[in-house]
Every structure is written in structure tokens, then in C-alpha cells.
Coordinates of C-alpha atoms in Angstrom, one line a residue:
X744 CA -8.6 -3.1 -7.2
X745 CA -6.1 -2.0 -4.8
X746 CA -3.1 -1.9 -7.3
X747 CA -0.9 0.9 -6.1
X748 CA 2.8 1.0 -6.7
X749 CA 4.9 1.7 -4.2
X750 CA 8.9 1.1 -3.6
X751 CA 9.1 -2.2 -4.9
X752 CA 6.1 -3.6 -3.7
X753 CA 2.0 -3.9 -5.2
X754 CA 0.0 -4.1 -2.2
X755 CA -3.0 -6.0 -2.9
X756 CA -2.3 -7.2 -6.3
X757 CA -1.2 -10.4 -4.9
X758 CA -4.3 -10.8 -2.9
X759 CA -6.8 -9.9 -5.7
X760 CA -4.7 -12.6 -8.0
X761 CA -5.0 -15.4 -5.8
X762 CA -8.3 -14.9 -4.9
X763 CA -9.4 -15.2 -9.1
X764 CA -7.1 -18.2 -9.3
X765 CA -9.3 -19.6 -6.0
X766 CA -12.1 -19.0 -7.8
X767 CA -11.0 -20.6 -10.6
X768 CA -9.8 -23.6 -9.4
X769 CA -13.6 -23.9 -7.0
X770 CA -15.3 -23.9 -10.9
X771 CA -13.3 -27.6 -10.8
X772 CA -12.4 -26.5 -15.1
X773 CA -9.9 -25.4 -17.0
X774 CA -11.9 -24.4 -20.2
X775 CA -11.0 -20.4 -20.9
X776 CA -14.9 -19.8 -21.0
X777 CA -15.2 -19.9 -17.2
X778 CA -12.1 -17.6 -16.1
X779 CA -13.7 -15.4 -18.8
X780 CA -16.5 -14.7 -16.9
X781 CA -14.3 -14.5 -13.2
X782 CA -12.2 -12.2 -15.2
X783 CA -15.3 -10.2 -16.3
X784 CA -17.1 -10.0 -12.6
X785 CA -13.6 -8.9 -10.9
X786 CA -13.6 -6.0 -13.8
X787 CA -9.9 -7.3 -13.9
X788 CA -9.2 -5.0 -16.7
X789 CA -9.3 -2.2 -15.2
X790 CA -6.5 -2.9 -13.0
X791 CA -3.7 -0.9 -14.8
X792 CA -6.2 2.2 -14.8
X793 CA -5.3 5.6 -13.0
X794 CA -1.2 5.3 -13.8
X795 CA -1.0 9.2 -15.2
X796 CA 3.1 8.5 -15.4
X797 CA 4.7 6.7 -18.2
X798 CA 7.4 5.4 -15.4
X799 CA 4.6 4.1 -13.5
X800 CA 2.7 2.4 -15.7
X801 CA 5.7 0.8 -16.6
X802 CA 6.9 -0.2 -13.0
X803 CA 3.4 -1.7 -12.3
X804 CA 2.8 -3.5 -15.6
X805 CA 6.7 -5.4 -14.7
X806 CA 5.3 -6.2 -11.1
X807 CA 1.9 -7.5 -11.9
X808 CA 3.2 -10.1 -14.8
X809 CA 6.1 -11.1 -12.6
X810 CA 3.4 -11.9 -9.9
X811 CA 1.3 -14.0 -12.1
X812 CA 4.1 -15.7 -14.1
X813 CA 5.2 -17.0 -10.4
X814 CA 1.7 -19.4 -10.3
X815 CA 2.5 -20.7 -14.0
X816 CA 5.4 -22.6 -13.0
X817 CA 6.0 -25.7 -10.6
X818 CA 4.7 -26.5 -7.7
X819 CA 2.0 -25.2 -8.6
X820 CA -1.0 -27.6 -9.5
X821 CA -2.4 -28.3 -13.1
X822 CA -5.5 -26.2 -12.9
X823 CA -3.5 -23.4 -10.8
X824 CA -1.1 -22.9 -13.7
X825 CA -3.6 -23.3 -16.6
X826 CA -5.6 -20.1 -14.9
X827 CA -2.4 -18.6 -14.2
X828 CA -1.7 -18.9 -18.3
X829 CA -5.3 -17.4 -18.7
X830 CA -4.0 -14.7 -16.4
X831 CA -1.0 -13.9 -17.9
X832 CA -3.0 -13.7 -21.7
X833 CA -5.3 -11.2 -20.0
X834 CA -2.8 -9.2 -18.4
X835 CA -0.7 -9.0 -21.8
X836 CA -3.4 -8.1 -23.4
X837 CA -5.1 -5.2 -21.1
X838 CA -1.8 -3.4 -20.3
X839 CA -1.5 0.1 -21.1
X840 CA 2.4 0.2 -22.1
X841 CA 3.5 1.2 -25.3
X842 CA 5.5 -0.6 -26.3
X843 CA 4.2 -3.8 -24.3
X844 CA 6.0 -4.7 -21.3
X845 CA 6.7 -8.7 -22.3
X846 CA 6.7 -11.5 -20.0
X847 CA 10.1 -12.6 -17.9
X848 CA 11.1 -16.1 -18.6
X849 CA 14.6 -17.7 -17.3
X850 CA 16.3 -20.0 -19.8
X851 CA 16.3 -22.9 -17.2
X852 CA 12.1 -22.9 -16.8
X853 CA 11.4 -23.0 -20.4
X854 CA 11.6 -27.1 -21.0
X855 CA 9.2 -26.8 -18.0
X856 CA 7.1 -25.0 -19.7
X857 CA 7.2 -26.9 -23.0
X858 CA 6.7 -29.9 -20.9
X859 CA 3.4 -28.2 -20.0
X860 CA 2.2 -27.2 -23.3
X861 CA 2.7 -31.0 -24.9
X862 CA 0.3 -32.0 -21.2
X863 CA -1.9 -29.5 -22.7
X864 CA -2.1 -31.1 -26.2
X865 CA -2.4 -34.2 -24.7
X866 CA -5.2 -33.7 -22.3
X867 CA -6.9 -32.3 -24.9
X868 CA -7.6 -28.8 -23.6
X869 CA -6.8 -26.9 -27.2
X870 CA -8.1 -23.3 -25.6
X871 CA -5.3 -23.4 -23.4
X872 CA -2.9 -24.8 -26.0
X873 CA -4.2 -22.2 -28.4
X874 CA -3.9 -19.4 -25.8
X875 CA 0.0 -20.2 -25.3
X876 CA 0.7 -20.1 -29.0
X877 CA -0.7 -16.9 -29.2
X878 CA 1.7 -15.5 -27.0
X879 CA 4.3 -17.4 -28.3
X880 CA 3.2 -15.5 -31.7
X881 CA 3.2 -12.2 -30.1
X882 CA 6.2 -12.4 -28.8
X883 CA 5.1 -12.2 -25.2
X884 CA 7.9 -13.6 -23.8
X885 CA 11.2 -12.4 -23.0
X886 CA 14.2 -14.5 -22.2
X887 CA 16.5 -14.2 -19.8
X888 CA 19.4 -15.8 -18.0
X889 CA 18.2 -15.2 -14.3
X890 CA 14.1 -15.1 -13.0
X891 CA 14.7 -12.0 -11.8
X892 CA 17.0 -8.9 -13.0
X893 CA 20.7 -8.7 -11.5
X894 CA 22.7 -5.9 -11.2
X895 CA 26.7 -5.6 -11.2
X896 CA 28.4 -5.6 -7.5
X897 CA 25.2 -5.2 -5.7
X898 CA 23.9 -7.5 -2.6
X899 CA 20.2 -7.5 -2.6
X900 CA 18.6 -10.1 -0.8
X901 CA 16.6 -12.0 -2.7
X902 CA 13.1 -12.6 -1.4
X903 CA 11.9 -16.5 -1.6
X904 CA 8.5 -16.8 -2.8
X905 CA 5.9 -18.2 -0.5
X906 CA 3.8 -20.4 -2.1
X907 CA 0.1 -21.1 -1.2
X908 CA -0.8 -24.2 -0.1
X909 CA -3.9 -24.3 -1.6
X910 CA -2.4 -24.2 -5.0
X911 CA 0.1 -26.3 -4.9
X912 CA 0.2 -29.8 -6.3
X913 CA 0.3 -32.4 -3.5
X914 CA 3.3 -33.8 -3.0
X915 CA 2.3 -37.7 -3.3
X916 CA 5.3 -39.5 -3.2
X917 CA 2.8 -42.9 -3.9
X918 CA 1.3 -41.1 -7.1
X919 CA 4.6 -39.9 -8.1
X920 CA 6.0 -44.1 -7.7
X921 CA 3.2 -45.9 -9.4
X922 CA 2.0 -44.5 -12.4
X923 CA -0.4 -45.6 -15.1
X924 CA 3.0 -46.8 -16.9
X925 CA 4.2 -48.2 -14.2
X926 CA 0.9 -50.4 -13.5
X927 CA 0.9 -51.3 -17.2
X928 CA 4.3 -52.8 -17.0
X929 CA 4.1 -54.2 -13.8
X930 CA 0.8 -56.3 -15.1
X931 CA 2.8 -57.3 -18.2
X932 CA 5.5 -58.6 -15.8
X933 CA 3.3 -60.6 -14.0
X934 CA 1.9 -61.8 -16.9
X935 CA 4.6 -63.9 -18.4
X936 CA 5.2 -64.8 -14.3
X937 CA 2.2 -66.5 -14.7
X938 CA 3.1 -68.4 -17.8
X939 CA 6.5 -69.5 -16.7
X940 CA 4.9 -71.2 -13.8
X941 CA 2.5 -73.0 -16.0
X942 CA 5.6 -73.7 -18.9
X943 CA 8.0 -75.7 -15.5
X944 CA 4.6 -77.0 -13.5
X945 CA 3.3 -80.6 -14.4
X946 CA -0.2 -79.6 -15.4
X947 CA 0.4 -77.3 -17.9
X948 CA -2.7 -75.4 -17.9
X949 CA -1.9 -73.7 -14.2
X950 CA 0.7 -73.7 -12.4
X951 CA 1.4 -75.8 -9.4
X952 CA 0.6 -74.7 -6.3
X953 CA 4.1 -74.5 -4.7
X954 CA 4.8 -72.3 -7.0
X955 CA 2.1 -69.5 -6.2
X956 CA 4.6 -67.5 -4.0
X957 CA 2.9 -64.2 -4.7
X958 CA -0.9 -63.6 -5.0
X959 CA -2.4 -63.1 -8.5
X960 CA -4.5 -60.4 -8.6
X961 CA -1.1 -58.5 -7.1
X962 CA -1.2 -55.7 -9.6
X963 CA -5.0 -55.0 -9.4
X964 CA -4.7 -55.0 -5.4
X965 CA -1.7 -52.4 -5.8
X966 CA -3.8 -50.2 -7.9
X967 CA -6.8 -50.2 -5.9
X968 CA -4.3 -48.8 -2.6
X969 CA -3.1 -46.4 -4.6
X970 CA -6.4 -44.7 -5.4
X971 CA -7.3 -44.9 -1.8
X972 CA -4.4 -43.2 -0.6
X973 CA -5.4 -40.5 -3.0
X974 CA -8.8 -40.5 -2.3
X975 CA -7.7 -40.1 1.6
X976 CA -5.0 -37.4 1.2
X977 CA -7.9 -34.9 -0.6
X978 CA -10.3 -35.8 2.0
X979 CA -7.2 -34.5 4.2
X980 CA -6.6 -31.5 2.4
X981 CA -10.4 -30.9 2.2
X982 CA -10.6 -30.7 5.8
X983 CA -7.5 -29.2 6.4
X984 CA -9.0 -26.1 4.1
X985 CA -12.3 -26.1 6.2
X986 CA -10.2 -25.6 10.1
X987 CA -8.3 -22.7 8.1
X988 CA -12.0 -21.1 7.0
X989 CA -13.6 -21.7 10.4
X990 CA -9.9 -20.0 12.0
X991 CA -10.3 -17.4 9.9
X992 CA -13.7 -16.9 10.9
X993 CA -13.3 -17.0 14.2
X994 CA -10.5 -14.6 14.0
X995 CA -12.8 -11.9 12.6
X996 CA -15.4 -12.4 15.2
X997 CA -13.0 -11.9 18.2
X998 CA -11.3 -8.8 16.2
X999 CA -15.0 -7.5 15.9
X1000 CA -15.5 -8.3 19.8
X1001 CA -12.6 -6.2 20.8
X1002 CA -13.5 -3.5 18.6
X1003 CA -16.8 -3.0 19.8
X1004 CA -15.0 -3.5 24.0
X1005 CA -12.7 -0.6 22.6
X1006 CA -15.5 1.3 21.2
X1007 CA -17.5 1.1 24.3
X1008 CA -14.4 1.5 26.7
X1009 CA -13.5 4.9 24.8
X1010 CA -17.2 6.0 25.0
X1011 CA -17.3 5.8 28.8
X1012 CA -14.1 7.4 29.4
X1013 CA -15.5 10.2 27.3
X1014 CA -18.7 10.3 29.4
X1015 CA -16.5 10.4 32.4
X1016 CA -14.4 13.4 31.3
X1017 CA -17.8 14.9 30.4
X1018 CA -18.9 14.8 33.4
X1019 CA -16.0 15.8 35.2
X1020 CA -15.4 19.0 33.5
X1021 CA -19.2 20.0 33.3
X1022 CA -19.6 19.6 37.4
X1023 CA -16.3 21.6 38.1
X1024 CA -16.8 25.5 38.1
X1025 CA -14.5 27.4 36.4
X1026 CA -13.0 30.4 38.2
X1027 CA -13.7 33.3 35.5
X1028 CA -10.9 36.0 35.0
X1029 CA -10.5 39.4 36.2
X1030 CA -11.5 41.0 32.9
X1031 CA -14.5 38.8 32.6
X1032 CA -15.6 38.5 36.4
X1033 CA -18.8 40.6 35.4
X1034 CA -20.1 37.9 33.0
X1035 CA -19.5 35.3 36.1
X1036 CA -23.0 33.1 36.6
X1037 CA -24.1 34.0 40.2
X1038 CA -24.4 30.4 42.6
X1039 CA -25.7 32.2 45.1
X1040 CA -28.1 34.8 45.6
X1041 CA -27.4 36.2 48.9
X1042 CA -23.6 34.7 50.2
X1043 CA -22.1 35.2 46.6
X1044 CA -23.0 38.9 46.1
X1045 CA -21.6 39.7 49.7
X1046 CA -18.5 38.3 48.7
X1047 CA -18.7 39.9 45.8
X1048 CA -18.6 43.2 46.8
X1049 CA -16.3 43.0 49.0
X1050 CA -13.6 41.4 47.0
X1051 CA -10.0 43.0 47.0
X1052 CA -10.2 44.3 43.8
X1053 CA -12.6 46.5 44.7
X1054 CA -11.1 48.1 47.6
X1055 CA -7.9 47.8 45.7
X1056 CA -9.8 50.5 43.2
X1057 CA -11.4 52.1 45.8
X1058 CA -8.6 53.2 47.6
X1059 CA -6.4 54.2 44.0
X1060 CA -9.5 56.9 44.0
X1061 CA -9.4 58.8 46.7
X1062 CA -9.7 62.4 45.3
X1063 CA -13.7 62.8 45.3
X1064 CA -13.6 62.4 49.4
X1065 CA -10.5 64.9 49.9
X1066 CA -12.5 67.6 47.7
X1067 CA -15.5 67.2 49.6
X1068 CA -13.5 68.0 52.6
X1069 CA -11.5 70.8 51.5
X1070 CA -14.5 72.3 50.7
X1071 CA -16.2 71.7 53.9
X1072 CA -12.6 73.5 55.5
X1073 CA -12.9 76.3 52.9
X1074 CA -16.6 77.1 54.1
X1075 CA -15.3 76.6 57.7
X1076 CA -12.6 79.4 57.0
X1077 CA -14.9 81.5 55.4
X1078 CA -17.7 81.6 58.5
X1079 CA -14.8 82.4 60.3
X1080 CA -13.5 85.0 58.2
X1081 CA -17.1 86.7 58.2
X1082 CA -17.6 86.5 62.4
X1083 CA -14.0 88.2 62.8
X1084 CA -14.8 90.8 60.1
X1085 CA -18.5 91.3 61.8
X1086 CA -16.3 92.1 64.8
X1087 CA -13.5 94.4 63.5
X1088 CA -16.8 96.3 61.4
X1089 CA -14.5 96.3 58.2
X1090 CA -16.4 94.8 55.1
X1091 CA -15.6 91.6 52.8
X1092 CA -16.0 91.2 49.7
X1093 CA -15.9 87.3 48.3
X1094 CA -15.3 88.5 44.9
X1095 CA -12.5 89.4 45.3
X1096 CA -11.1 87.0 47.2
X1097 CA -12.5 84.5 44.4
X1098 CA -10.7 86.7 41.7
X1099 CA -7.7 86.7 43.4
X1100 CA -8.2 82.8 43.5
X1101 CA -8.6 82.9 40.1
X1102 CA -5.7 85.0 39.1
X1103 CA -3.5 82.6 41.3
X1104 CA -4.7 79.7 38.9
X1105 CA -4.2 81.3 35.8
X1106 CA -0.6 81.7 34.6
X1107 CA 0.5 85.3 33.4
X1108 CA 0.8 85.5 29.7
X1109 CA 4.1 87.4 28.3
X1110 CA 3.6 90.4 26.3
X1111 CA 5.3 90.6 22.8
X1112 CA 7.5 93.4 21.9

């Protein structure tokens, strides 16, 4: 059941009541049996289930028996507002509230209802009859001035119900004109019609025949229209039902259609961007350009070496080639050194020139007094 409250609105609540009361007016009954068992298939009592709040309950019990009282009134059809009585007795009954939220009657409805219940009693149907004194014993039903609450120096728009045309009694204006009473009276009528004409004709058995300004079987020929007219205006709405079906089913094929063109439209363009960023290669960066997949044998690892970054750090280092030279000078000098002294005949001794090297490196130390 999708009954959760929100700001002033039950979305879905409406839906899953309408689609019981089309249910129960396919079943073509109005005994309480049969909306028993819709009732029990739906699991409609479990509908004011998982409120944990007082508050909400509350709110949602208000909403859901001001939606169904809606389809107990006029212009609804009879069987629509017998199941919509049904409905209202379950809900009542099922409701979680404590104490029971009751159900919102205006003062001006209520002959229209009483109207109803004496249709009821006459028709015969005593479960519905019964059912509607049982919540007129329970005190289901709460009066009020107004359908719907007003408050003091506030403009709210008041939303207009919008009926279903599938319940609602057809308007027959021809029905509405010639009733059963009206037929029965209209026969008398024609009745004592006929026995005038025999009473002021010469043959007083029947009537003369200047006299027969209207037909005789008038009435029965009226009556026999009317049901016809009836009989073609639920053919009508029968059909008229069937497009809306077939619309409707259309409707969800084509949505299905262009679900399934989106779906495949998306997965393409996925493929495509795939397949874009797999054949691109991605330049690595400097701190990761060891880990870089080589293309190329031969051309790549050329390139590589000889990349500015590694001349870059080859030229920041260029102490190891300066000491290898100095060295080389130092042994130079030295050669030198010995082919002058061999000359002069004086000796050398390299130790001392190293420790005098030496004692040029280290720093003197301070002696403490």
C-alpha cells in the first residue's frame, strides 16, 4: 500500500481506493460478502500500519476517510456508493486511533444520505442497511457545518474534487423524465382517454375512428424507447471504457519503447567513451615516468635517454668529473715536482707534503686555560 503522509496529501491512497471500488463494481453486486473477500486479497487492513507517531496516525486516518466518504455521496452511482459505505465500515473499523478518528459529514449531505439508506431498505439489500446502522450506533459520524474544516481569516484555495467517470451515475436526462411513476400514470391517463372516446362515439363499445388522434399502444411504444436509449448509452460507455484500456495500453508500450532506445543510446555512448579513453595514451608524470609501458623498443628508449631531465640532472652533478681532473693536475704537478727536484739533487718527501695537506684541512683546536 503506498499510504504515506506527506504535507497534505496521501499519495497513492487514492489510487489503491479506486482501484477496490473498480473491482467491486466489475463483481456487478452489492452484497458485503463480495467486497469482503476484495477487501481481504488487497490486505486493506493493513493500510494504517507503520505510523510510529500519534500525530501521524492521526493526520492519515482524517485523510483516508475524507477520501472514501467523497465516493459515498452523489454523483456517484448506486453500486459505487454502496462499496464506498463498505469502505468507510472497514476503514472505521481497522484504524489504529485511540480515540477513533470519526467520519466528516456536512449538515447539508445528510437528507442525501437518508435518502440513500430508505433506497437501501427498499431494494432490499439489509447488509448494506445493516452496515449503516452500525455506524450510526457507533457513533461514526461527525457533523459539521462545512465538508471540509475552515479556519478564521485564512484564503486557502479549495481544491474541487475530480470525479471518475467510471463511477459516476450517467447523467440520463430520458431516465431521469420517464420513470416507472411516470409510465404508470401516463397509462392511467390514457386509460380513461380511451373511455371518453367510447362514452361521446356512437358505438359505444370503441370509439369512432375520427376520434383516434393519438395511437394506442402510445404508452407501451414510449417505454420500449426508453429502454433502448438505455440499453445504447451503456453500450457507449462500454466502449468508451475499452478505447481508454487499449490508450492506456498503448501508452505503456511506447514508454517501454523509449526506455529500451534510451537504454541502448546510453550503452553506446558508454562504449564510445570506452573506447576513446582506452586508445588514447596517457602521458605519465615525472615522478612516475619509470613505471611508463615502453611502445617501442628501439625509438622510445633513445628518446628516453636523452630526455631533458636527464641532462637537466646531469649537468646539476658535475663534481665527480672536476675531481677526476684535479687529480689528474695534482699527479701532473707532482711528476713535475720530482723531474725539477731530480735536477736540483735535493730530496722530496710526499709525506710531508701530504701532512702538511692534512694539517691545512684540519682546523686548529684552542687550548683551555
Amino acid at each position: 500500500m503506498a499510504a504515506v503522509a506527506e504535507a497534505g496529501s496521501v499519495p497513492g491512497l487514492q489510487a489503491d481506493c479506486e482501484e477496490l471500488l473498480g473491482a467491486f463494481q466489475e463483481a456487478d453486486t452489492v452484497r458485503f460478502e463480495r467486497f469482503a473477500e476484495l477487501w481481504r486479497e488487497r490486505r486493506f487492513h493493513t493500510i494504517f500500519h507503520g505510523r510510529i507517531r500519534a500525530l501521524e496516525r492521526n493526520k492519515l486516518t482524517k485523510k483516508t476517510l475524507e477520501l472514501a466518504q467523497q465516493y459515498f455521496l452523489p454523483p456517484y452511482a448506486f453500486q459505487i456508493r454502496v462499496g464506498a459505505l463498505y469502505l468507510l465500515y472497514g476503514l472505521y473499523n481497522t484504524q489504529l486511533c485511540q480515540p477513533k478518528q470519526k467520519i466528516r459529514i456536512a449538515l447539508k449531505d445528510w437528507p442525501e444520505i437518508l435518502k440513500f439508506q430508505q433506497e437501501l431498505i427498499d431494494s432490499q439489500h439489509y447488509d448494506a442497511a445493516y452496515i449503516f446502522r452500525t455506524l450510526r450506533l457507533a457513533r461514526a459520524f461527525h457533523f459539521t457545518a462545512m465538508p471540509k474544516l475552515l479556519n478564521y481569516r485564512t484564503k486557502k484555495k479549495i481544491q474541487e474534487n475530480e470525479f471518475k467517470e467510471e463511477f459516476k451515475d450517467p447523467s440520463n436526462r430520458v431516465s431521469s423524465l420517464i420513470t416507472n411513476d411516470v409510465l404508470e400514470e401516463l397509462m392511467n391517463i390514457h386509460e380513461h382517454y380511451q373511455k371518453m372516446k367510447c362514452v361521446i362515439s356512437a358505438d359505444k363499445s370503441q370509439p369512432d375512428k375520427a376520434l383516434s388522434l393519438i395511437k394506442d399502444e402510445f404508452v407501451v411504444t414510449l417505454k420500449d424507447i426508453t429502454l433502448e436509449h438505455q440499453e445504447w448509452q451503456q453500450k457507449r460507455m462500454k466502449l468508451f471504457l475499452n478505447a481508454k484500456e487499449a490508450d492506456e495500453v498503448l501508452n505503456k508500450k511506447e514508454e517501454g519503447t523509449s526506455l529500451e532506445s534510451e537504454g541502448s543510446e546510453r550503452a553506446s555512448a558508454l562504449a564510445r567513451i570506452k573506447y576513446k579513453s582506452y586508445s588514447a595514451v596517457v602521458e605519465a608524470s615525472k615522478s612516475r615516468r619509470h613505471r611508463q609501458v615502453k611502445l617501442e623498443s628501439s625509438e622510445s628508449g633513445s628518446d628516453y635517454r636523452k630526455s631533458p631531465s636527464r641532462s637537466r640532472k646531469n649537468s646539476r652533478r658535475p663534481q665527480p668529473a672536476l675531481r677526476r681532473g684535479s687529480l689528474e693536475f695534482k699527479g701532473e704537478m707532482q711528476a713535475e715536482k720530482e723531474t725539477v727536484t731530480q735536477h736540483i739533487g735535493m730530496p722530496v718527501i710526499t709525506e710531508e707534503d701530504n701532512s702538511g695537506e692534512e694539517e691545512l684541512s684540519l682546523p686548529k683546536r684552542r687550548r683551555r686555560r
